[in-house]
Amino acid sequence: MRVEEIEQMDKRFVLPTYGRQHISIIEGNNARLKDSEGKEYIDFTSGIGVVSIGHGNERLSNALCNQVRHMIHISNLYLIAPQAQCAQKIVENSGYDMQCFFANSGAEANEGAIKIARKYGEVDGEAKRYKIITLEHSFHGRTITALKATGQEAMHNYFGPFPDGFVYANSMDEIESLIDDHTVAVMIELVQGEGGVQPLEREHVQKLAAVLKERNVLLIVDEVQTGIYRTGEFLASQLYDIEPDIITLAKGLGGGVPIGVVMTSKKEVLQAGDHGSTFGGNYLSTTAANTVLDVLNEYKESGILDEMMLYFESQVTACQREFPELFSESVGFGMMRGLRMKSADALTQMINRSREEGLLILKAGKNTLRFLPPLTITKEEIDEGFVRLKRAIATL
Ligand code: PLP
């Protein structure tokens, strides 16, 4: 289909919730993409942190084709071997004594986390505890509750009334002062993704984790974007050396097949009938996740993941040094990186010019050029991406 035809149909039949760019990507090989007109791109977006083992990955497509021939879905009324295996891999990779619930997206995983915390708050102790503290500039998803958990006032303009019990802290320091008898949990991203690739300070996080343990307030870490090796370790929680009570995952886990997970050490809280999902953890999504985890575990163990992450970091930082008039700071970890731009207006221009030069790249917050490449990106693909980025910069 020609891009004009797709655009016409899209305009007529699809609700206009996205400001789409006018290209249609139809094929990919690791971090190289092709659109419907035959133009090639380097992918520094991985479908917003999703296509963790690259486009067109042969192991993933073989595993999926093989599974699809036998069974895609049967429901959670029956045992599902790849679901149990996937839970085992996630728990063992994490090193935490936890159990998993399978959902279909990040927002849904966060809904599960909030339900676990709220039920814990109802049955633990005498006073019902329900308040959840989140951070300003956070992003936790688009369902009504995940949206309310999101600390961005502008996103609460419509859609009310929202569920009660969410409190926003301006900073990590402010969290402790907001805890009261009704507080059951604090929910944070260790690196705020949508908020602008903003990592939290390690000491602040460790101090907060200790305070919460002491006060029996649960720590929920939203690892929807940071999880599955995005920041270098399997979980960013391991990088920060903390032990959360609840962790959520999604994006990179399925390599493009929708999946979400909430995992918790509070294994006794949810009982049969408390939570559920028709599609969650079905044969298709957990087969995908098992393959993604196998590929990335091998990649990490071989040392190549760390090597490529260091190389990627060196290229992002070099770019900031080369263009100090454009970029004020290089931020992030692993393959979740950003360059803060001095002019927010130049950011949209930069993304458009990059696309014209054959590079897909993202925006985060108001002024951050965001890099989220596939974790399997090669040195050649990284180099080619930066050549194109510099060509785009030259046209500004
Ligand atoms: N949490 C974080 C940290 C995210 O970055 C996102 C998506 O960007 C979400 C939750 C929502 O995930 P989903 O779009 O899969 O519902």
Coordinates of C-alpha atoms and ligand atoms in Angstrom, one line a residue:
M1 CA 0.0 0.0 0.0
R2 CA 1.3 3.5 -0.8
V3 CA 1.8 5.8 2.1
E4 CA -0.9 8.3 0.8
E5 CA -3.5 5.5 0.7
I6 CA -2.7 4.4 4.3
E7 CA -2.8 8.0 5.4
Q8 CA -6.3 8.5 3.9
M9 CA -7.7 5.3 5.5
D10 CA -6.0 6.2 8.8
K11 CA -7.5 9.7 8.8
R12 CA -11.0 8.3 8.0
F13 CA -11.1 5.3 10.3
V14 CA -8.6 5.6 13.2
L15 CA -9.2 8.0 16.1
P16 CA -6.6 10.9 15.9
T17 CA -5.0 10.2 19.3
Y18 CA -1.4 10.3 17.9
G19 CA 0.5 13.0 16.0
R20 CA 1.8 10.5 13.5
Q21 CA 4.8 11.0 11.2
H22 CA 3.9 10.4 7.6
I23 CA 5.9 7.2 6.9
S24 CA 5.0 3.6 7.1
I25 CA 7.8 1.2 8.2
I26 CA 7.1 -2.2 6.8
E27 CA 10.3 -4.2 7.2
G28 CA 13.2 -4.5 9.6
N29 CA 16.5 -6.3 10.2
N30 CA 17.9 -5.7 13.7
A31 CA 18.3 -1.9 13.8
R32 CA 17.8 -1.3 10.0
L33 CA 14.4 -0.4 8.7
K34 CA 12.7 0.1 5.4
D35 CA 9.5 2.1 4.7
S36 CA 6.8 1.5 2.1
E37 CA 8.6 3.7 -0.4
G38 CA 11.8 1.7 -0.1
K39 CA 13.7 4.3 2.0
E40 CA 16.1 2.9 4.7
Y41 CA 16.4 4.1 8.3
I42 CA 18.5 3.3 11.4
D43 CA 16.3 2.7 14.4
F44 CA 17.2 4.5 17.6
T45 CA 13.7 4.0 18.9
S46 CA 13.0 0.2 19.0
G47 CA 9.3 1.0 18.9
I48 CA 9.7 3.1 22.1
G49 CA 11.8 0.6 24.0
V50 CA 9.9 -2.5 22.8
V51 CA 11.9 -4.3 20.1
S52 CA 14.7 -5.2 22.4
I53 CA 16.2 -8.0 20.3
G54 CA 15.9 -6.1 17.0
H55 CA 13.5 -6.3 14.1
G56 CA 13.1 -9.6 12.2
N57 CA 14.9 -11.6 14.8
E58 CA 15.1 -15.2 13.5
R59 CA 15.0 -17.0 16.8
L60 CA 11.9 -15.0 17.9
S61 CA 10.1 -15.6 14.6
N62 CA 10.9 -19.3 14.6
A63 CA 9.7 -19.7 18.2
L64 CA 6.5 -17.8 17.5
C65 CA 5.8 -19.7 14.2
N66 CA 6.3 -22.9 15.9
Q67 CA 4.1 -22.0 18.9
V68 CA 1.3 -20.6 16.7
R69 CA 1.1 -23.9 14.8
H70 CA 0.1 -25.6 18.0
M71 CA -1.7 -23.1 20.2
I72 CA -2.0 -19.3 20.6
H73 CA -4.4 -19.0 23.5
I74 CA -6.3 -21.3 25.9
S75 CA -7.1 -19.0 28.9
N76 CA -5.8 -18.9 32.4
L77 CA -8.3 -21.6 33.5
Y78 CA -5.6 -24.1 32.5
L79 CA -1.9 -24.6 33.1
I80 CA 0.4 -22.9 30.5
A81 CA 3.9 -24.2 30.4
P82 CA 5.6 -21.2 28.7
Q83 CA 3.9 -18.9 31.3
A84 CA 5.3 -20.8 34.2
Q85 CA 8.8 -21.0 32.5
C86 CA 8.7 -17.2 31.8
A87 CA 7.8 -16.5 35.4
Q88 CA 10.7 -18.7 36.5
K89 CA 13.2 -16.9 34.2
I90 CA 12.0 -13.5 35.3
V91 CA 12.2 -14.3 39.0
E92 CA 15.6 -16.1 38.7
N93 CA 17.1 -13.3 36.6
S94 CA 15.9 -10.8 39.2
G95 CA 17.3 -12.6 42.1
Y96 CA 14.3 -11.5 44.2
D97 CA 12.0 -14.0 46.0
M98 CA 8.8 -13.0 44.1
Q99 CA 5.9 -14.3 42.0
C100 CA 4.5 -13.0 38.8
F101 CA 1.1 -12.0 37.4
F102 CA 0.9 -11.7 33.6
A103 CA -0.9 -8.7 31.9
N104 CA -0.7 -7.2 28.4
S105 CA 0.8 -3.8 28.8
G106 CA 2.7 -1.5 31.1
A107 CA -0.4 0.4 32.3
E108 CA -2.1 -2.9 33.1
A109 CA 1.0 -4.1 35.0
N110 CA 0.8 -0.9 37.0
E111 CA -2.9 -1.4 37.7
G112 CA -1.9 -4.8 39.1
A113 CA 0.8 -3.2 41.3
I114 CA -1.7 -0.7 42.6
K115 CA -4.3 -3.4 43.3
I116 CA -1.7 -5.5 45.2
A117 CA -0.6 -2.4 47.3
R118 CA -4.2 -1.4 48.0
K119 CA -5.2 -4.9 49.1
Y120 CA -2.1 -5.1 51.3
G121 CA -3.1 -1.8 52.8
E122 CA -6.6 -3.1 53.6
V123 CA -5.7 -6.3 55.4
D124 CA -2.4 -5.3 57.0
G125 CA -2.8 -3.4 60.3
E126 CA -5.9 -1.7 61.7
A127 CA -6.2 1.5 59.7
K128 CA -7.0 1.0 56.0
R129 CA -4.1 2.3 54.0
Y130 CA -4.6 3.3 50.4
K131 CA -2.5 6.3 49.6
I132 CA 0.2 5.9 46.9
I133 CA 2.9 8.6 46.5
T134 CA 4.4 9.1 43.0
L135 CA 6.8 11.6 41.6
E136 CA 6.3 14.8 39.6
H137 CA 7.1 14.2 35.9
S138 CA 6.5 10.5 36.3
F139 CA 4.7 8.4 33.7
H140 CA 2.8 5.2 34.6
G141 CA 0.3 4.7 31.7
R142 CA -3.0 5.7 30.2
T143 CA -5.7 3.8 32.0
I144 CA -7.7 6.0 34.4
T145 CA -5.8 4.8 37.5
A146 CA -2.3 4.7 35.9
L147 CA -3.0 8.2 34.5
K148 CA -3.9 9.4 38.0
A149 CA -0.7 7.8 39.3
T150 CA 1.2 9.8 36.7
G151 CA 2.6 13.0 38.2
Q152 CA 1.8 15.3 35.3
E153 CA -1.1 17.6 36.1
A154 CA -1.7 18.5 32.4
M155 CA -2.6 14.8 31.8
H156 CA -5.5 15.1 34.4
N157 CA -7.3 17.9 32.6
Y158 CA -10.1 15.6 31.4
F159 CA -11.4 12.1 32.2
G160 CA -12.4 12.7 35.8
P161 CA -13.5 11.8 38.4
F162 CA -10.3 9.9 39.0
P163 CA -9.7 7.3 41.8
D164 CA -8.6 9.0 45.0
G165 CA -5.5 8.4 47.0
F166 CA -2.6 9.6 44.8
V167 CA -0.2 12.1 46.1
Y168 CA 2.7 13.7 44.1
A169 CA 6.1 14.5 45.5
N170 CA 8.2 17.3 43.9
S171 CA 11.4 15.5 44.7
M172 CA 12.7 12.3 46.3
D173 CA 13.4 14.4 49.4
E174 CA 9.8 15.4 49.8
I175 CA 8.4 11.8 49.8
E176 CA 9.1 11.0 53.4
S177 CA 7.2 14.1 54.6
L178 CA 4.2 13.1 52.6
I179 CA 3.9 9.7 54.3
D180 CA 1.0 9.5 56.7
D181 CA -1.1 6.7 58.4
H182 CA -3.0 6.1 55.2
T183 CA 0.1 5.7 53.0
V184 CA 0.5 2.2 51.6
A185 CA 3.1 2.6 48.8
V186 CA 5.5 4.8 46.9
M187 CA 5.8 4.2 43.2
I188 CA 8.8 5.4 41.2
E189 CA 10.6 4.9 37.9
L190 CA 14.4 4.7 38.6
V191 CA 15.0 6.5 35.3
Q192 CA 12.0 8.6 34.4
G193 CA 11.6 7.8 30.7
E194 CA 8.7 9.8 29.2
G195 CA 9.5 12.5 31.8
G196 CA 12.9 13.2 30.1
V197 CA 15.4 10.3 30.6
Q198 CA 15.9 11.5 34.2
P199 CA 17.7 9.0 36.5
L200 CA 17.1 9.2 40.2
E201 CA 20.2 9.6 42.5
R202 CA 21.3 6.2 43.7
E203 CA 21.8 7.4 47.3
H204 CA 18.4 9.0 47.4
V205 CA 16.8 5.8 46.2
Q206 CA 18.7 3.6 48.7
K207 CA 17.8 6.0 51.5
L208 CA 14.1 6.0 50.5
A209 CA 14.1 2.2 50.2
A210 CA 15.4 1.9 53.8
V211 CA 12.9 4.5 55.2
L212 CA 10.0 2.7 53.5
K213 CA 11.0 -0.7 54.9
E214 CA 11.2 0.8 58.3
R215 CA 7.7 2.4 58.0
N216 CA 6.2 -0.7 56.3
V217 CA 5.3 1.3 53.2
L218 CA 5.7 -0.7 50.0
L219 CA 8.2 0.3 47.3
I220 CA 6.8 -0.2 43.8
V221 CA 9.3 0.2 41.0
D222 CA 7.8 0.8 37.6
E223 CA 10.4 -0.9 35.3
V224 CA 8.1 -0.9 32.3
Q225 CA 10.8 1.0 30.4
T226 CA 14.0 0.4 32.4
G227 CA 13.5 -3.4 32.8
I228 CA 14.9 -6.3 30.7
Y229 CA 18.5 -5.0 30.4
R230 CA 17.6 -1.6 29.1
T231 CA 19.9 0.1 31.6
G232 CA 22.5 -2.7 31.6
E233 CA 21.3 -5.0 34.3
F234 CA 18.3 -7.2 34.0
L235 CA 16.4 -4.7 36.2
A236 CA 17.4 -1.1 37.1
S237 CA 16.5 -2.1 40.7
Q238 CA 19.6 -4.3 40.6
L239 CA 21.7 -1.4 39.3
Y240 CA 20.5 0.6 42.2
D241 CA 21.0 -2.3 44.6
I242 CA 17.5 -2.1 46.2
E243 CA 14.9 -4.7 47.0
P244 CA 11.5 -3.4 45.9
D245 CA 8.2 -5.0 47.1
I246 CA 6.6 -4.8 43.7
I247 CA 8.1 -4.4 40.2
T248 CA 6.3 -3.9 36.9
L249 CA 7.6 -4.9 33.5
A250 CA 6.3 -4.6 29.9
K251 CA 7.8 -3.0 26.7
G252 CA 11.1 -4.9 26.0
L253 CA 10.0 -8.2 27.5
G254 CA 7.9 -9.4 24.5
G255 CA 10.2 -8.1 21.8
G256 CA 7.1 -6.6 20.2
V257 CA 4.4 -9.0 21.3
P258 CA 2.2 -7.3 23.9
I259 CA 3.0 -8.4 27.5
G260 CA 3.0 -6.9 31.0
V261 CA 4.1 -8.4 34.3
V262 CA 3.7 -7.4 37.9
M263 CA 5.9 -9.3 40.3
T264 CA 5.9 -9.1 44.0
S265 CA 7.4 -10.5 47.2
K266 CA 4.0 -10.1 48.9
K267 CA 2.9 -13.4 47.4
E268 CA 0.0 -13.9 49.8
V269 CA -1.9 -10.7 49.0
L270 CA -3.8 -11.7 45.8
Q271 CA -5.9 -14.8 46.0
A272 CA -8.0 -16.6 43.4
G273 CA -10.6 -14.2 42.0
D274 CA -8.8 -11.0 43.1
H275 CA -7.3 -10.2 39.7
G276 CA -7.3 -11.6 36.2
S277 CA -6.7 -11.0 32.5
T278 CA -8.2 -12.9 29.6
F279 CA -5.1 -12.6 27.4
G280 CA -2.4 -12.2 30.1
G281 CA 0.4 -14.7 29.9
N282 CA -1.0 -16.7 26.9
Y283 CA 1.1 -19.1 24.8
L284 CA 1.9 -16.4 22.2
S285 CA 3.2 -13.7 24.5
T286 CA 5.1 -15.9 27.0
T287 CA 6.7 -17.8 24.2
A288 CA 7.9 -14.5 22.8
A289 CA 9.1 -13.4 26.2
N290 CA 11.0 -16.7 26.8
T291 CA 12.9 -16.3 23.6
V292 CA 13.7 -12.6 24.3
L293 CA 15.0 -13.6 27.7
D294 CA 17.1 -16.4 26.3
V295 CA 18.6 -14.2 23.7
L296 CA 19.3 -11.3 26.0
N297 CA 20.7 -13.6 28.8
E298 CA 23.2 -15.0 26.3
Y299 CA 24.0 -11.6 25.0
K300 CA 24.7 -10.3 28.5
E301 CA 26.7 -13.3 29.5
S302 CA 28.9 -13.0 26.4
G303 CA 29.9 -9.5 27.4
I304 CA 28.7 -8.0 24.1
L305 CA 25.7 -6.2 25.6
D306 CA 28.0 -4.3 28.0
E307 CA 30.5 -3.6 25.3
M308 CA 27.8 -2.2 22.9
M309 CA 26.3 -0.1 25.8
L310 CA 29.6 1.5 26.5
Y311 CA 30.2 2.2 22.9
F312 CA 26.7 3.7 22.5
E313 CA 27.3 5.9 25.6
S314 CA 30.7 7.1 24.2
Q315 CA 29.0 8.1 20.9
V316 CA 26.1 10.0 22.6
T317 CA 28.6 11.8 24.9
A318 CA 30.9 12.6 22.0
C319 CA 27.9 14.1 20.1
Q320 CA 27.1 16.3 23.1
R321 CA 30.8 17.5 23.2
E322 CA 30.9 18.1 19.5
F323 CA 27.8 20.3 19.5
P324 CA 27.8 22.2 22.9
E325 CA 25.7 25.0 21.3
L326 CA 22.9 22.4 20.8
F327 CA 23.2 20.0 23.7
S328 CA 23.7 21.0 27.4
E329 CA 23.9 17.5 28.9
S330 CA 24.1 13.8 28.2
V331 CA 21.8 11.7 30.5
G332 CA 20.7 8.1 31.1
F333 CA 22.1 4.6 31.5
G334 CA 22.8 1.7 29.1
M335 CA 20.7 2.0 26.0
M336 CA 18.2 4.5 27.6
R337 CA 19.9 7.8 26.9
G338 CA 19.1 11.4 26.2
L339 CA 20.7 14.6 25.1
R340 CA 19.2 17.7 26.7
M341 CA 18.7 20.3 24.1
K342 CA 19.2 24.0 24.8
S343 CA 16.2 24.9 22.5
A344 CA 13.0 22.9 22.8
D345 CA 11.9 24.2 19.4
A346 CA 15.0 22.7 17.7
L347 CA 14.0 19.3 19.1
T348 CA 11.1 18.7 16.8
Q349 CA 13.1 20.0 13.9
M350 CA 15.9 17.6 14.8
I351 CA 13.6 14.6 14.9
N352 CA 12.1 15.6 11.5
R353 CA 15.5 16.2 9.9
S354 CA 16.9 13.0 11.3
R355 CA 14.0 11.1 9.7
E356 CA 14.7 12.8 6.4
E357 CA 18.4 11.7 6.7
G358 CA 17.3 8.1 7.5
L359 CA 17.3 8.0 11.3
L360 CA 14.4 7.4 13.6
I361 CA 14.9 9.0 17.0
L362 CA 12.6 10.1 19.9
K363 CA 11.6 13.0 22.1
A364 CA 11.2 12.8 25.9
G365 CA 9.9 15.5 28.2
K366 CA 10.1 19.0 26.8
N367 CA 13.7 19.2 25.7
T368 CA 15.3 15.8 25.5
L369 CA 16.4 14.0 22.4
R370 CA 15.9 10.4 23.4
F371 CA 17.9 7.3 22.3
L372 CA 16.2 3.8 22.8
P373 CA 17.8 1.5 20.2
P374 CA 17.3 -2.2 20.0
L375 CA 19.6 -3.8 22.7
T376 CA 21.2 -5.9 19.9
I377 CA 22.2 -2.9 17.8
T378 CA 25.6 -3.5 16.2
K379 CA 28.6 -1.2 16.2
E380 CA 28.1 -0.6 12.4
E381 CA 24.5 0.4 13.0
I382 CA 25.4 2.7 15.8
D383 CA 28.1 4.4 13.7
E384 CA 25.7 4.8 10.7
G385 CA 23.0 6.2 13.1
F386 CA 25.4 8.9 14.3
V387 CA 26.6 9.8 10.8
R388 CA 22.9 10.4 9.9
L389 CA 22.3 12.3 13.1
K390 CA 25.3 14.6 12.4
R391 CA 24.0 15.1 8.8
A392 CA 20.6 16.1 10.3
I393 CA 22.4 18.5 12.7
A394 CA 24.2 20.1 9.8
T395 CA 20.9 21.0 8.2
L396 CA 19.6 22.9 11.2
Ligands
PLP1 N1 5.3 3.0 32.8 C1 6.4 3.5 32.1 C2 7.6 3.8 32.9 C3 6.3 3.8 30.8 O1 7.4 4.3 30.2 C4 5.1 3.4 30.0 C5 5.0 3.7 28.6 O2 5.7 4.5 28.0 C6 4.1 2.9 30.8 C7 4.2 2.6 32.1 C8 2.8 2.5 30.0 O3 3.0 1.3 29.3 P1 2.0 0.9 28.2 O4 2.0 1.9 27.1 O5 2.5 -0.4 27.7 O6 0.7 0.8 28.8

